[in-house]
């Protein structure tokens, strides 16, 4: 499931388990395959992120050349084919930490957009239950907008720190500790939660007009909740992984 952009792509990236002749799993990784060789199911009918077209993909009896496969073991260590061919720093980065961060960019942008949209139409709104009260003069609106903006700013700073840690480790060729990898997953999930909270606040303060399908704030609200549902961005799971490493325990996850 969740093959984002598959309906407008020529190639798909799919996860796979590699088994030996006895059926034992000996490796895991991902491979690329032409979308013409797979089935794209029309099943992405959802409340948020509708434009991503994240349909389910089905590959049956497909033959994949070895050069179209990358092992997660090599990817986690930064031993990717690109690292052998190119000198660019990011080609040496481990696979999982950047994967978490790239999922967060849309959340920051959507939350920022929701704030801007609300700020754009607040001056013309009034509270019908308070005589002569314009929403732009409401202390509650002032506080809500300020806190939402602070949430998005904090999310951006968390992601900048995480990106810097990834780049620095790749630049000097060292390995990232398990705790840093776990913290990057936590930072990513927490950043998305902060953005979702900002979008939630903008939706609530928009009142009944925020329910209109033509109102961009409700679309942002739906999209932010959808981003928050991504498996890699579940706050409770990532908090458990990070908390375990802080306490000196094994993280309990291989996706680091």
Coordinates of C-alpha atoms in Angstrom, one line a residue:
X1 CA 0.0 0.0 0.0
X2 CA 0.8 3.7 -0.1
X3 CA 2.7 4.1 -3.4
X4 CA 2.7 7.9 -3.5
X5 CA 2.8 9.4 -6.9
X6 CA 2.5 6.0 -8.6
X7 CA -0.2 7.1 -11.1
X8 CA 2.1 9.7 -12.6
X9 CA 5.4 7.8 -12.3
X10 CA 7.3 5.6 -14.8
X11 CA 9.1 3.7 -12.0
X12 CA 8.1 2.5 -8.6
X13 CA 10.2 1.8 -5.5
X14 CA 9.0 -1.2 -3.5
X15 CA 10.2 -3.0 -0.4
X16 CA 11.1 -6.7 -0.5
X17 CA 12.3 -9.6 1.6
X18 CA 15.0 -11.8 0.0
X19 CA 14.6 -15.5 0.7
X20 CA 17.0 -18.4 0.1
X21 CA 16.0 -21.6 -1.6
X22 CA 14.5 -22.9 1.7
X23 CA 12.3 -19.8 2.2
X24 CA 14.4 -18.3 5.0
X25 CA 14.6 -14.5 4.9
X26 CA 18.3 -13.6 4.3
X27 CA 18.0 -9.9 3.5
X28 CA 15.6 -7.0 3.2
X29 CA 15.7 -4.0 0.9
X30 CA 14.0 -2.1 -1.9
X31 CA 13.9 -2.3 -5.6
X32 CA 12.8 -0.2 -8.5
X33 CA 10.5 -1.6 -11.2
X34 CA 8.7 0.1 -14.2
X35 CA 5.1 0.9 -13.2
X36 CA 4.1 -0.7 -16.6
X37 CA 5.0 -4.0 -15.0
X38 CA 2.9 -3.7 -11.9
X39 CA -0.8 -3.3 -11.0
X40 CA -1.8 0.1 -9.6
X41 CA -5.0 -0.2 -7.6
X42 CA -7.4 2.7 -7.5
X43 CA -7.9 2.6 -3.7
X44 CA -6.6 6.0 -2.5
X45 CA -9.9 7.5 -1.4
X46 CA -9.0 9.3 1.8
X47 CA -9.6 12.3 4.0
X48 CA -6.2 13.9 3.6
X49 CA -3.2 14.1 1.2
X50 CA -5.6 13.2 -1.6
X51 CA -3.2 14.7 -4.2
X52 CA -0.4 12.2 -3.4
X53 CA -2.2 9.4 -5.2
X54 CA -0.8 6.8 -2.7
X55 CA -2.4 3.8 -4.3
X56 CA -1.6 0.2 -3.5
X57 CA 0.8 -1.5 -5.8
X58 CA 0.9 -5.2 -6.8
X59 CA 3.9 -6.9 -8.4
X60 CA 3.2 -10.6 -9.4
X61 CA 6.0 -12.9 -10.7
X62 CA 8.1 -9.9 -11.5
X63 CA 11.8 -10.3 -12.4
X64 CA 14.0 -7.7 -10.9
X65 CA 17.7 -7.4 -12.0
X66 CA 20.2 -7.3 -9.1
X67 CA 21.3 -3.8 -10.1
X68 CA 17.8 -2.6 -9.3
X69 CA 17.9 -3.7 -5.7
X70 CA 19.5 -2.2 -2.6
X71 CA 20.0 -4.0 0.7
X72 CA 18.8 -2.2 3.8
X73 CA 21.9 -3.6 5.6
X74 CA 24.1 -1.6 3.2
X75 CA 21.7 1.3 3.2
X76 CA 21.7 1.7 6.9
X77 CA 25.5 1.8 6.9
X78 CA 25.7 4.3 4.0
X79 CA 27.2 1.7 1.7
X80 CA 24.9 2.5 -1.2
X81 CA 25.8 2.2 -4.9
X82 CA 25.7 6.0 -5.2
X83 CA 28.4 6.2 -2.5
X84 CA 30.8 4.1 -4.7
X85 CA 30.1 6.2 -7.8
X86 CA 29.8 9.8 -6.6
X87 CA 31.8 12.0 -4.3
X88 CA 28.7 14.0 -3.0
X89 CA 28.4 14.0 0.8
X90 CA 24.8 12.9 1.0
X91 CA 25.5 9.8 -1.0
X92 CA 27.3 8.5 2.1
X93 CA 24.4 9.2 4.5
X94 CA 22.7 6.2 6.0
X95 CA 19.3 5.4 4.5
X96 CA 16.8 5.6 7.4
X97 CA 17.5 9.0 9.0
X98 CA 17.1 11.1 5.8
X99 CA 14.0 9.0 5.0
X100 CA 12.3 10.3 8.2
X101 CA 13.2 13.9 7.6
X102 CA 12.0 14.1 4.0
X103 CA 8.6 13.1 5.1
X104 CA 8.4 16.2 7.4
X105 CA 8.9 19.0 4.9
X106 CA 5.3 19.0 3.6
X107 CA 4.0 19.3 7.2
X108 CA 6.0 22.4 7.8
X109 CA 4.8 24.0 4.6
X110 CA 1.2 23.0 5.1
X111 CA 1.1 24.3 8.6
X112 CA 2.8 27.6 7.6
X113 CA 0.2 27.9 4.8
X114 CA -2.7 27.4 7.2
X115 CA -1.4 30.2 9.4
X116 CA -1.0 32.5 6.4
X117 CA -4.5 31.6 5.1
X118 CA -6.1 32.4 8.5
X119 CA -4.2 35.6 8.9
X120 CA -5.4 36.6 5.4
X121 CA -9.1 36.5 6.2
X122 CA -9.2 37.3 9.9
X123 CA -9.4 41.1 9.4
X124 CA -12.8 40.7 7.8
X125 CA -14.4 38.4 10.4
X126 CA -16.5 39.3 13.4
X127 CA -17.9 37.3 16.3
X128 CA -21.7 37.4 16.0
X129 CA -22.1 36.5 19.7
X130 CA -20.1 39.5 20.9
X131 CA -21.5 42.9 20.1
X132 CA -19.0 44.8 17.8
X133 CA -16.2 42.3 18.3
X134 CA -13.8 41.9 15.4
X135 CA -11.8 38.7 15.4
X136 CA -8.6 40.6 14.7
X137 CA -9.0 42.4 18.1
X138 CA -9.5 39.1 20.0
X139 CA -6.7 38.3 22.5
X140 CA -7.5 34.6 22.0
X141 CA -6.8 34.9 18.3
X142 CA -3.6 36.7 19.0
X143 CA -2.4 34.0 21.4
X144 CA -3.5 31.1 19.1
X145 CA -1.8 32.5 16.0
X146 CA 1.4 33.2 18.0
X147 CA 1.5 29.7 19.5
X148 CA 0.9 28.1 16.1
X149 CA 3.7 30.1 14.6
X150 CA 6.0 29.1 17.5
X151 CA 5.1 25.5 16.9
X152 CA 6.1 25.6 13.2
X153 CA 9.3 27.5 14.0
X154 CA 10.2 24.9 16.6
X155 CA 9.5 22.1 14.2
X156 CA 11.7 23.7 11.6
X157 CA 14.6 24.0 14.1
X158 CA 14.3 20.4 15.1
X159 CA 14.5 19.3 11.5
X160 CA 17.4 21.6 10.8
X161 CA 19.3 20.1 13.7
X162 CA 18.5 16.6 12.5
X163 CA 19.6 17.4 8.9
X164 CA 22.8 18.9 10.2
X165 CA 23.6 15.8 12.2
X166 CA 23.1 13.6 9.1
X167 CA 25.2 15.8 6.9
X168 CA 28.0 16.1 9.4
X169 CA 28.2 12.3 9.9
X170 CA 28.3 11.7 6.1
X171 CA 30.8 14.5 5.6
X172 CA 33.4 13.1 8.0
X173 CA 32.7 9.5 7.1
X174 CA 31.8 8.4 10.7
X175 CA 28.9 6.3 11.8
X176 CA 26.0 7.8 13.6
X177 CA 25.3 6.4 17.1
X178 CA 22.1 4.5 17.7
X179 CA 21.0 7.2 20.1
X180 CA 21.4 10.0 17.5
X181 CA 19.6 7.9 14.9
X182 CA 16.7 7.3 17.4
X183 CA 16.7 11.0 18.3
X184 CA 16.3 11.9 14.6
X185 CA 13.3 9.7 14.3
X186 CA 11.9 11.4 17.5
X187 CA 12.7 14.8 16.1
X188 CA 10.9 14.0 12.9
X189 CA 7.8 12.7 14.6
X190 CA 7.7 15.5 17.1
X191 CA 8.1 18.2 14.4
X192 CA 5.1 16.7 12.5
X193 CA 3.1 16.7 15.7
X194 CA 3.9 20.4 16.3
X195 CA 2.8 21.2 12.8
X196 CA -0.4 19.2 13.3
X197 CA -1.1 21.1 16.5
X198 CA -0.6 24.4 14.6
X199 CA -3.0 23.3 11.9
X200 CA -5.5 22.1 14.5
X201 CA -5.4 25.5 16.2
X202 CA -6.0 27.4 12.9
X203 CA -8.9 25.1 12.1
X204 CA -10.6 25.7 15.5
X205 CA -10.1 29.4 15.5
X206 CA -11.5 29.7 11.9
X207 CA -15.0 28.9 13.2
X208 CA -17.9 27.5 11.2
X209 CA -16.5 29.0 8.0
X210 CA -13.5 26.7 8.4
X211 CA -15.7 23.8 7.5
X212 CA -16.3 25.0 3.9
X213 CA -14.6 22.8 1.2
X214 CA -13.4 26.0 -0.4
X215 CA -11.6 27.1 2.8
X216 CA -7.9 26.1 2.5
X217 CA -7.5 25.9 6.3
X218 CA -9.7 22.8 6.5
X219 CA -7.7 21.1 3.7
X220 CA -4.5 21.9 5.6
X221 CA -6.1 20.4 8.8
X222 CA -6.9 17.2 6.9
X223 CA -3.5 16.9 5.3
X224 CA -1.6 17.5 8.5
X225 CA -3.6 14.8 10.3
X226 CA -2.9 12.5 7.3
X227 CA 0.9 13.2 7.5
X228 CA 0.8 12.5 11.2
X229 CA -0.6 9.0 10.4
X230 CA 2.5 7.9 8.5
X231 CA 4.0 4.8 10.2
X232 CA 7.5 6.3 10.4
X233 CA 6.1 9.4 12.1
X234 CA 4.1 7.8 14.9
X235 CA 5.0 9.9 17.9
X236 CA 4.3 7.1 20.5
X237 CA 6.5 4.6 18.6
X238 CA 9.3 7.0 18.1
X239 CA 9.2 8.2 21.7
X240 CA 9.5 4.6 22.9
X241 CA 12.5 3.9 20.6
X242 CA 14.3 7.1 21.7
X243 CA 13.4 6.6 25.3
X244 CA 14.9 3.1 25.3
X245 CA 18.2 4.3 23.9
X246 CA 18.4 7.1 26.5
X247 CA 18.0 4.4 29.2
X248 CA 20.7 2.3 27.7
X249 CA 18.4 -0.4 26.2
X250 CA 18.3 -1.8 22.7
X251 CA 16.0 0.5 20.5
X252 CA 13.7 -2.4 19.5
X253 CA 13.7 -1.3 15.9
X254 CA 16.0 -1.9 12.9
X255 CA 14.7 1.1 11.0
X256 CA 17.3 3.6 12.3

